[in-house]
Amino acid sequence: MSLRWVLRRLSFDTRFHGSFPQGYLRLFSATSYTFPGPRPLEIGSGIPHGAKVLSTGAQYQSCHSYHNVRFQIHQERSALEEEALDPFSLVADELSAVANRLRLMVIAEVPKLASAAEYFFRLGVEGKRFRPTVLLLMASALELPISGSTMDSDNDVSKDLRSRQQSIAEITEMIHVASLLHDDVLDDADTRRGIGSLNFVMGNKIAVLAGDFLLSRACVALASLKNTEVVSLLATVVEHLVTGETMQMTTTTDQRCSMEYYLQKTYYKTASLISNSCKAIALLAGQTAEVSKLAYDYGRNLGLAFQLIDDVLDFTGTSASLGKGSLSDIRHGIITAPILYAMEEFPQLRDVVDRGFDDPSNVELALDYLGKSRGILRTRELASQHAQQAAAAIHALPVSNNEDVLISRRALVDLTHRVIDRTK
């Protein structure tokens, strides 16, 4: 019988709180396992009453085994818990409640507008709900006791705070979906989330109006929070979305080939929403400027990492070979990090970029240069750097001994790995 098997059995079958099952103690007393570590200062406290002890040496051997096995059981159980962590399942109930409220919030008087507004909030097409998940986990990760209040009032305040933070998740998702509807019109997209895009199904005008309607509903929900700093933050996000899209549409030749310009545009179009929403979560909780900045930094770096991997997947898709992705960006003349890095290695690629990609042969030529370069690898490396910075922001949060807080923080760190490792 292997030690690892025994440890796993104990991990699943036993909640260990200071007592040790006699059967397992006899097993370790009778089995010739060698355990590392110094001799314990005290022995005997964990020996079950009535256990047969033949000698002092035998007693030491059993207790030494007992203490070391107990430590290894703890390590084994911790490892199993680490493996089992699923950030999305931690907030699954809240996500369902948020989704249900969103479907109620986007109801409109005009049937066609109502149908359009709820298009991406219907069951089965809500998407990954990545942003609400991040925000709900951030709310839990920043949860601290409220001083100077009774237990009853503390519970009431906590429930009210959680409800307001859920509103941030709902507002953020409405702003996000509105931006998708508008982007699909600008890009003349025909699919989104595996189904026909709204502009393809109902036309550009309805898609634009549905996006505007979602933004107006988001504004109403935002105003109800009655927090001017949070209102200002998320109003700035909408400004950034417009600015980023305009930057993408009106670039000069030099700007298209600038990594700095690309990253600024990426922040406006993708990272601003999640970073400022994370900061809003902290502000609603009454956190300090330092903690609010850490929440913002997490969202900013996570958002940048997310978009950088998106840019990689536009070329690679779910295949390991280049050119099997959607190639949506390059076909629309949008230059992203992989091409920018490839251009550093092959300056002649700049001539191809300057000619544009209306000619399919230029697309193929650019892909050829990209395949010979380290563009994909360097983009992944940059994404990993931002993911590590996001994790560092979580590790820098004030120390907490609250188990739920610690689990939520670990889940936020786990999301940084998932963003980097995803294939779609």
Short mmCIF file of C-alpha atoms in Angstrom, two decimals:
data_model
loop_
_atom_site.label_atom_id
_atom_site.label_comp_id
_atom_site.label_asym_id
_atom_site.label_seq_id
_atom_site.Cartn_x
_atom_site.Cartn_y
_atom_site.Cartn_z
CA MET A 1 0.00 0.00 0.00
CA SER A 2 1.56 3.35 -1.01
CA LEU A 3 1.78 6.32 1.31
CA ARG A 4 0.21 8.54 -1.34
CA TRP A 5 -2.86 6.24 -1.52
CA VAL A 6 -3.28 6.40 2.26
CA LEU A 7 -2.94 10.17 2.23
CA ARG A 8 -5.57 10.50 -0.47
CA ARG A 9 -7.93 8.20 1.44
CA LEU A 10 -7.50 10.31 4.55
CA SER A 11 -7.95 13.50 2.52
CA PHE A 12 -11.35 12.38 1.30
CA ASP A 13 -12.59 10.17 4.15
CA THR A 14 -11.46 12.05 7.25
CA ARG A 15 -11.94 15.56 8.57
CA PHE A 16 -8.87 15.74 10.76
CA HIS A 17 -9.38 17.95 13.86
CA GLY A 18 -6.83 16.77 16.40
CA SER A 19 -7.69 13.06 16.56
CA PHE A 20 -6.20 10.29 14.47
CA PRO A 21 -8.09 7.12 13.46
CA GLN A 22 -6.55 4.16 15.28
CA GLY A 23 -6.53 1.97 12.21
CA TYR A 24 -4.38 4.44 10.33
CA LEU A 25 -2.12 4.97 13.34
CA ARG A 26 -1.51 1.20 13.59
CA LEU A 27 -0.86 1.13 9.88
CA PHE A 28 1.87 3.75 10.13
CA SER A 29 3.28 2.26 13.36
CA ALA A 30 3.63 -1.15 11.72
CA THR A 31 4.87 0.00 8.33
CA SER A 32 8.47 0.86 7.59
CA TYR A 33 8.04 4.35 6.19
CA THR A 34 10.91 6.78 6.69
CA PHE A 35 9.78 10.31 7.52
CA PRO A 36 12.08 13.33 7.38
CA GLY A 37 12.27 16.06 10.02
CA PRO A 38 13.55 16.63 13.56
CA ARG A 39 12.45 14.71 16.65
CA PRO A 40 9.27 16.30 18.11
CA LEU A 41 9.70 18.18 21.42
CA GLU A 42 6.45 16.68 22.79
CA ILE A 43 5.04 13.26 22.14
CA GLY A 44 2.01 11.34 23.17
CA SER A 45 -0.63 14.10 22.85
CA GLY A 46 -2.01 12.55 19.69
CA ILE A 47 -1.90 8.88 20.79
CA PRO A 48 -5.41 7.44 21.04
CA HIS A 49 -6.38 6.22 24.52
CA GLY A 50 -5.60 2.54 24.94
CA ALA A 51 -3.06 2.35 22.13
CA LYS A 52 -0.46 -0.34 22.80
CA VAL A 53 3.02 1.14 23.35
CA LEU A 54 5.90 -1.37 23.63
CA SER A 55 8.73 1.04 24.39
CA THR A 56 9.81 4.67 24.42
CA GLY A 57 11.51 4.18 21.05
CA ALA A 58 8.38 2.62 19.60
CA GLN A 59 6.30 5.46 21.04
CA TYR A 60 8.60 8.01 19.42
CA GLN A 61 8.49 6.16 16.11
CA SER A 62 4.66 6.10 16.09
CA CYS A 63 4.29 9.73 17.13
CA HIS A 64 7.01 10.88 14.75
CA SER A 65 5.11 9.09 11.99
CA TYR A 66 1.83 10.55 13.25
CA HIS A 67 3.06 14.16 13.17
CA ASN A 68 4.66 13.82 9.77
CA VAL A 69 1.69 12.03 8.26
CA ARG A 70 -0.62 14.70 9.68
CA PHE A 71 1.50 17.37 7.99
CA GLN A 72 1.53 15.48 4.70
CA ILE A 73 -2.25 14.98 4.88
CA HIS A 74 -2.63 18.74 5.26
CA GLN A 75 -0.35 19.29 2.26
CA GLU A 76 -2.23 16.69 0.21
CA ARG A 77 -5.64 18.18 1.03
CA SER A 78 -4.38 21.67 0.20
CA ALA A 79 -3.12 20.42 -3.15
CA LEU A 80 -6.46 18.79 -3.92
CA GLU A 81 -8.30 22.00 -3.04
CA GLU A 82 -5.94 23.98 -5.29
CA GLU A 83 -6.71 21.62 -8.18
CA ALA A 84 -10.46 21.85 -7.64
CA LEU A 85 -10.74 25.65 -7.67
CA ASP A 86 -13.11 26.98 -10.34
CA PRO A 87 -13.50 30.79 -10.22
CA PHE A 88 -16.78 30.72 -12.13
CA SER A 89 -18.41 28.16 -9.84
CA LEU A 90 -17.54 30.24 -6.77
CA VAL A 91 -19.98 32.93 -7.88
CA ALA A 92 -22.34 30.76 -9.96
CA ASP A 93 -25.44 31.59 -7.90
CA GLU A 94 -24.76 35.31 -8.03
CA LEU A 95 -24.06 35.12 -11.76
CA SER A 96 -27.47 33.55 -12.30
CA ALA A 97 -29.12 36.29 -10.24
CA VAL A 98 -27.22 38.96 -12.19
CA ALA A 99 -28.24 37.36 -15.51
CA ASN A 100 -31.89 37.26 -14.46
CA ARG A 101 -31.87 40.91 -13.43
CA LEU A 102 -30.16 41.89 -16.68
CA ARG A 103 -32.94 40.24 -18.69
CA LEU A 104 -35.46 42.30 -16.72
CA MET A 105 -33.46 45.52 -17.08
CA VAL A 106 -33.34 45.40 -20.88
CA ILE A 107 -37.09 45.06 -21.40
CA ALA A 108 -38.32 47.79 -23.76
CA GLU A 109 -41.77 49.05 -24.74
CA VAL A 110 -41.23 48.55 -28.47
CA PRO A 111 -41.18 44.79 -29.22
CA LYS A 112 -38.47 44.94 -31.87
CA LEU A 113 -36.19 47.03 -29.65
CA ALA A 114 -36.87 44.67 -26.75
CA SER A 115 -35.96 41.69 -28.90
CA ALA A 116 -32.78 43.40 -30.05
CA ALA A 117 -31.73 44.59 -26.59
CA GLU A 118 -32.06 41.14 -25.04
CA TYR A 119 -30.38 39.40 -27.99
CA PHE A 120 -27.14 38.61 -26.12
CA PHE A 121 -28.74 38.26 -22.70
CA ARG A 122 -30.87 35.25 -23.60
CA LEU A 123 -30.15 31.88 -21.99
CA GLY A 124 -27.42 30.07 -23.88
CA VAL A 125 -25.90 33.13 -25.56
CA GLU A 126 -24.83 35.22 -22.55
CA GLY A 127 -21.19 34.41 -23.23
CA LYS A 128 -18.65 33.50 -20.56
CA ARG A 129 -19.77 36.35 -18.25
CA PHE A 130 -16.08 36.88 -17.59
CA ARG A 131 -16.39 40.50 -16.42
CA PRO A 132 -19.19 39.92 -13.89
CA THR A 133 -17.21 36.97 -12.53
CA VAL A 134 -14.11 39.12 -12.03
CA LEU A 135 -16.12 41.87 -10.33
CA LEU A 136 -17.99 39.56 -7.96
CA LEU A 137 -14.73 37.86 -6.99
CA MET A 138 -13.10 41.26 -6.48
CA ALA A 139 -15.98 42.25 -4.19
CA SER A 140 -15.30 39.15 -2.07
CA ALA A 141 -11.53 39.64 -2.20
CA LEU A 142 -11.87 43.13 -0.71
CA GLU A 143 -14.40 42.23 1.96
CA LEU A 144 -13.25 43.62 5.32
CA PRO A 145 -15.06 43.92 8.67
CA ILE A 146 -16.93 47.17 9.18
CA SER A 147 -15.85 48.72 12.47
CA GLY A 148 -18.14 50.40 14.95
CA SER A 149 -21.33 48.55 14.10
CA THR A 150 -23.48 45.90 15.74
CA MET A 151 -23.73 42.45 14.20
CA ASP A 152 -27.25 43.07 12.87
CA SER A 153 -26.40 46.42 11.34
CA ASP A 154 -23.16 44.95 9.99
CA ASN A 155 -25.13 42.25 8.16
CA ASP A 156 -27.56 44.82 6.76
CA VAL A 157 -24.70 47.01 5.53
CA SER A 158 -22.93 44.00 3.99
CA LYS A 159 -26.06 42.92 2.11
CA ASP A 160 -26.64 46.45 0.81
CA LEU A 161 -23.01 46.75 -0.26
CA ARG A 162 -23.10 43.41 -2.05
CA SER A 163 -26.27 44.45 -3.88
CA ARG A 164 -24.58 47.68 -5.04
CA GLN A 165 -21.50 45.77 -6.17
CA GLN A 166 -23.71 43.38 -8.11
CA SER A 167 -25.14 46.46 -9.82
CA ILE A 168 -21.62 47.34 -10.98
CA ALA A 169 -21.37 43.86 -12.53
CA GLU A 170 -24.69 44.40 -14.32
CA ILE A 171 -23.77 47.90 -15.52
CA THR A 172 -20.40 46.67 -16.76
CA GLU A 173 -21.99 43.84 -18.72
CA MET A 174 -24.52 46.19 -20.35
CA ILE A 175 -21.75 48.60 -21.38
CA HIS A 176 -19.71 45.67 -22.71
CA VAL A 177 -22.57 44.23 -24.78
CA ALA A 178 -23.47 47.70 -26.11
CA SER A 179 -19.88 48.10 -27.29
CA LEU A 180 -20.04 44.70 -29.03
CA LEU A 181 -23.21 45.69 -30.88
CA HIS A 182 -21.63 48.94 -32.08
CA ASP A 183 -18.33 47.23 -32.97
CA ASP A 184 -20.14 44.63 -35.09
CA VAL A 185 -21.80 47.40 -37.08
CA LEU A 186 -18.48 49.20 -37.62
CA ASP A 187 -16.72 45.94 -38.57
CA ASP A 188 -19.62 44.66 -40.67
CA ALA A 189 -19.44 41.43 -38.67
CA ASP A 190 -21.88 38.61 -39.41
CA THR A 191 -21.30 36.36 -36.37
CA ARG A 192 -20.93 36.84 -32.62
CA ARG A 193 -20.82 34.18 -29.88
CA GLY A 194 -21.47 31.44 -32.40
CA ILE A 195 -24.68 32.95 -33.80
CA GLY A 196 -25.55 35.63 -36.31
CA SER A 197 -24.56 39.10 -35.11
CA LEU A 198 -27.45 41.45 -34.35
CA ASN A 199 -26.61 43.76 -37.25
CA PHE A 200 -26.62 40.76 -39.60
CA VAL A 201 -29.96 39.48 -38.27
CA MET A 202 -31.86 42.76 -37.74
CA GLY A 203 -29.83 45.36 -39.60
CA ASN A 204 -27.38 48.09 -38.65
CA LYS A 205 -29.96 50.65 -37.49
CA ILE A 206 -31.60 48.35 -34.97
CA ALA A 207 -28.19 47.17 -33.75
CA VAL A 208 -27.03 50.74 -33.13
CA LEU A 209 -30.28 51.65 -31.37
CA ALA A 210 -30.11 48.51 -29.23
CA GLY A 211 -26.58 49.46 -28.17
CA ASP A 212 -27.73 52.98 -27.33
CA PHE A 213 -30.64 51.56 -25.35
CA LEU A 214 -28.32 49.35 -23.29
CA LEU A 215 -26.08 52.34 -22.54
CA SER A 216 -29.10 54.36 -21.40
CA ARG A 217 -30.20 51.52 -19.08
CA ALA A 218 -26.66 51.32 -17.73
CA CYS A 219 -26.75 55.06 -17.02
CA VAL A 220 -30.03 54.75 -15.11
CA ALA A 221 -28.62 51.92 -12.97
CA LEU A 222 -25.41 53.88 -12.43
CA ALA A 223 -27.29 56.97 -11.26
CA SER A 224 -29.23 54.88 -8.73
CA LEU A 225 -25.96 54.13 -6.89
CA LYS A 226 -25.73 57.82 -5.95
CA ASN A 227 -21.94 57.77 -5.87
CA THR A 228 -20.48 60.58 -7.96
CA GLU A 229 -16.97 59.11 -8.07
CA VAL A 230 -18.26 55.78 -9.39
CA VAL A 231 -20.53 57.56 -11.90
CA SER A 232 -17.55 59.58 -13.13
CA LEU A 233 -15.40 56.44 -13.46
CA LEU A 234 -17.86 54.52 -15.60
CA ALA A 235 -18.80 57.57 -17.66
CA THR A 236 -15.09 57.85 -18.46
CA VAL A 237 -15.16 54.21 -19.58
CA VAL A 238 -17.79 55.02 -22.23
CA GLU A 239 -15.64 57.93 -23.38
CA HIS A 240 -12.65 55.58 -23.61
CA LEU A 241 -14.62 53.07 -25.70
CA VAL A 242 -15.46 55.78 -28.20
CA THR A 243 -11.92 57.16 -28.16
CA GLY A 244 -10.38 53.73 -28.70
CA GLU A 245 -12.68 52.91 -31.61
CA THR A 246 -11.94 56.29 -33.20
CA MET A 247 -8.19 55.72 -32.75
CA GLN A 248 -8.57 52.42 -34.59
CA MET A 249 -10.51 53.98 -37.46
CA THR A 250 -8.39 57.08 -38.00
CA THR A 251 -4.78 55.97 -37.58
CA THR A 252 -1.95 57.42 -39.58
CA THR A 253 0.59 55.10 -41.18
CA ASP A 254 3.08 55.66 -38.38
CA GLN A 255 0.46 55.18 -35.66
CA ARG A 256 -0.61 51.84 -37.13
CA CYS A 257 2.96 50.62 -36.74
CA SER A 258 3.49 51.92 -33.21
CA MET A 259 3.35 49.48 -30.28
CA GLU A 260 2.75 52.37 -27.87
CA TYR A 261 -0.23 53.56 -29.89
CA TYR A 262 -1.57 50.01 -30.12
CA LEU A 263 -1.38 49.47 -26.35
CA GLN A 264 -3.07 52.80 -25.60
CA LYS A 265 -5.88 51.95 -28.01
CA THR A 266 -6.15 48.49 -26.44
CA TYR A 267 -6.47 50.01 -23.00
CA TYR A 268 -9.29 52.29 -24.16
CA LYS A 269 -11.18 49.58 -26.06
CA THR A 270 -10.76 46.66 -23.64
CA ALA A 271 -8.91 47.25 -20.38
CA SER A 272 -10.51 50.53 -19.26
CA LEU A 273 -13.90 48.90 -18.64
CA ILE A 274 -12.68 46.09 -16.40
CA SER A 275 -10.05 48.20 -14.60
CA ASN A 276 -12.37 51.06 -13.72
CA SER A 277 -15.16 48.65 -12.79
CA CYS A 278 -12.79 46.86 -10.37
CA LYS A 279 -11.91 50.25 -8.90
CA ALA A 280 -15.63 51.06 -8.58
CA ILE A 281 -16.09 47.84 -6.58
CA ALA A 282 -13.37 49.01 -4.17
CA LEU A 283 -14.77 52.55 -3.90
CA LEU A 284 -18.25 51.29 -3.05
CA ALA A 285 -16.69 49.20 -0.28
CA GLY A 286 -15.06 52.32 1.19
CA GLN A 287 -11.54 51.05 0.54
CA THR A 288 -8.48 53.29 0.68
CA ALA A 289 -6.99 54.94 -2.38
CA GLU A 290 -4.13 52.43 -2.24
CA VAL A 291 -6.43 49.40 -2.27
CA SER A 292 -8.62 50.96 -4.98
CA LYS A 293 -5.49 51.45 -7.09
CA LEU A 294 -4.54 47.79 -6.63
CA ALA A 295 -8.03 46.75 -7.78
CA TYR A 296 -7.63 49.04 -10.79
CA ASP A 297 -4.17 47.65 -11.57
CA TYR A 298 -5.49 44.10 -11.48
CA GLY A 299 -8.27 44.94 -13.95
CA ARG A 300 -6.00 46.95 -16.24
CA ASN A 301 -3.37 44.23 -16.55
CA LEU A 302 -5.92 41.45 -16.81
CA GLY A 303 -7.72 43.36 -19.57
CA LEU A 304 -4.51 43.96 -21.52
CA ALA A 305 -3.49 40.30 -21.18
CA PHE A 306 -6.95 39.23 -22.33
CA GLN A 307 -6.79 41.37 -25.49
CA LEU A 308 -3.22 40.35 -26.31
CA ILE A 309 -4.26 36.68 -26.25
CA ASP A 310 -7.30 37.60 -28.36
CA ASP A 311 -4.91 39.07 -30.91
CA VAL A 312 -2.90 35.84 -30.91
CA LEU A 313 -6.03 33.73 -31.33
CA ASP A 314 -7.12 35.83 -34.29
CA PHE A 315 -4.19 34.22 -36.10
CA THR A 316 -3.98 30.81 -34.47
CA GLY A 317 -7.60 30.03 -33.56
CA THR A 318 -7.76 26.60 -31.94
CA SER A 319 -5.05 25.22 -34.21
CA ALA A 320 -1.34 25.18 -33.50
CA SER A 321 -0.52 26.28 -37.05
CA LEU A 322 -0.71 29.87 -38.22
CA GLY A 323 -3.42 31.14 -40.50
CA LYS A 324 -6.19 28.92 -39.13
CA GLY A 325 -7.85 31.57 -37.01
CA SER A 326 -10.48 34.01 -38.18
CA LEU A 327 -7.91 36.61 -39.38
CA SER A 328 -10.64 39.17 -38.78
CA ASP A 329 -8.33 41.98 -37.67
CA ILE A 330 -5.80 41.79 -40.45
CA ARG A 331 -8.50 41.46 -43.12
CA HIS A 332 -9.96 44.72 -41.76
CA GLY A 333 -6.53 46.35 -41.87
CA ILE A 334 -6.15 46.34 -38.08
CA ILE A 335 -2.53 45.84 -37.03
CA THR A 336 -2.08 44.06 -33.71
CA ALA A 337 0.85 43.00 -31.51
CA PRO A 338 1.90 39.83 -33.42
CA ILE A 339 2.33 41.77 -36.67
CA LEU A 340 4.01 44.69 -34.87
CA TYR A 341 6.57 42.34 -33.34
CA ALA A 342 7.06 40.55 -36.67
CA MET A 343 7.72 43.93 -38.27
CA GLU A 344 10.61 44.50 -35.84
CA GLU A 345 12.28 41.32 -37.12
CA PHE A 346 11.37 41.84 -40.77
CA PRO A 347 11.30 45.58 -41.58
CA GLN A 348 10.19 44.76 -45.14
CA LEU A 349 6.83 43.74 -43.65
CA ARG A 350 6.22 47.47 -43.15
CA ASP A 351 5.85 47.86 -46.93
CA VAL A 352 3.15 45.17 -46.95
CA VAL A 353 1.31 46.89 -44.08
CA ASP A 354 1.49 50.25 -45.84
CA ARG A 355 -0.05 48.75 -48.99
CA GLY A 356 -3.03 47.55 -46.96
CA PHE A 357 -4.81 44.21 -46.98
CA ASP A 358 -7.55 44.67 -49.55
CA ASP A 359 -5.45 42.40 -51.76
CA PRO A 360 -5.57 38.82 -50.35
CA SER A 361 -2.00 38.26 -51.52
CA ASN A 362 -0.82 40.90 -49.04
CA VAL A 363 -2.58 39.04 -46.25
CA GLU A 364 -0.78 35.83 -47.25
CA LEU A 365 2.54 37.64 -47.43
CA ALA A 366 2.06 39.15 -43.97
CA LEU A 367 1.16 35.73 -42.58
CA ASP A 368 4.32 34.31 -44.14
CA TYR A 369 6.46 36.89 -42.37
CA LEU A 370 4.56 36.32 -39.14
CA GLY A 371 5.15 32.56 -39.38
CA LYS A 372 8.90 33.10 -39.69
CA SER A 373 9.02 35.58 -36.83
CA ARG A 374 8.66 35.40 -33.05
CA GLY A 375 5.62 37.67 -33.21
CA ILE A 376 3.17 35.17 -31.72
CA LEU A 377 5.62 34.10 -29.00
CA ARG A 378 6.52 37.67 -28.01
CA THR A 379 2.85 38.64 -27.83
CA ARG A 380 2.20 35.71 -25.50
CA GLU A 381 5.20 36.76 -23.42
CA LEU A 382 3.85 40.31 -23.14
CA ALA A 383 0.44 38.95 -22.16
CA SER A 384 2.11 36.79 -19.49
CA GLN A 385 3.92 39.84 -18.10
CA HIS A 386 0.62 41.68 -17.71
CA ALA A 387 -0.98 38.59 -16.16
CA GLN A 388 1.85 38.42 -13.62
CA GLN A 389 1.38 42.11 -12.80
CA ALA A 390 -2.34 41.47 -12.27
CA ALA A 391 -1.53 38.62 -9.87
CA ALA A 392 1.00 40.84 -8.08
CA ALA A 393 -1.73 43.41 -7.44
CA ILE A 394 -3.83 40.75 -5.69
CA HIS A 395 -0.88 39.57 -3.60
CA ALA A 396 -0.30 43.20 -2.51
CA LEU A 397 -3.79 43.55 -1.00
CA PRO A 398 -4.01 43.94 2.80
CA VAL A 399 -3.48 40.72 4.75
CA SER A 400 -6.65 38.83 5.61
CA ASN A 401 -7.32 35.64 7.54
CA ASN A 402 -10.87 35.31 6.22
CA GLU A 403 -11.14 32.04 4.30
CA ASP A 404 -13.68 33.37 1.77
CA VAL A 405 -11.49 36.40 1.09
CA LEU A 406 -8.43 34.22 0.54
CA ILE A 407 -10.29 31.83 -1.77
CA SER A 408 -11.60 34.75 -3.83
CA ARG A 409 -8.11 36.21 -4.13
CA ARG A 410 -6.77 32.84 -5.23
CA ALA A 411 -9.57 32.66 -7.80
CA LEU A 412 -8.61 36.07 -9.17
CA VAL A 413 -5.02 34.88 -9.54
CA ASP A 414 -6.28 31.69 -11.18
CA LEU A 415 -8.13 33.81 -13.76
CA THR A 416 -4.84 35.37 -14.83
CA HIS A 417 -3.61 31.88 -15.76
CA ARG A 418 -6.86 31.01 -17.53
CA VAL A 419 -6.64 34.16 -19.63
CA ILE A 420 -3.16 33.17 -20.83
CA ASP A 421 -3.93 29.48 -21.39
CA ARG A 422 -7.28 29.84 -23.18
CA THR A 423 -7.66 28.63 -26.76
CA LYS A 424 -10.88 30.44 -27.68
#
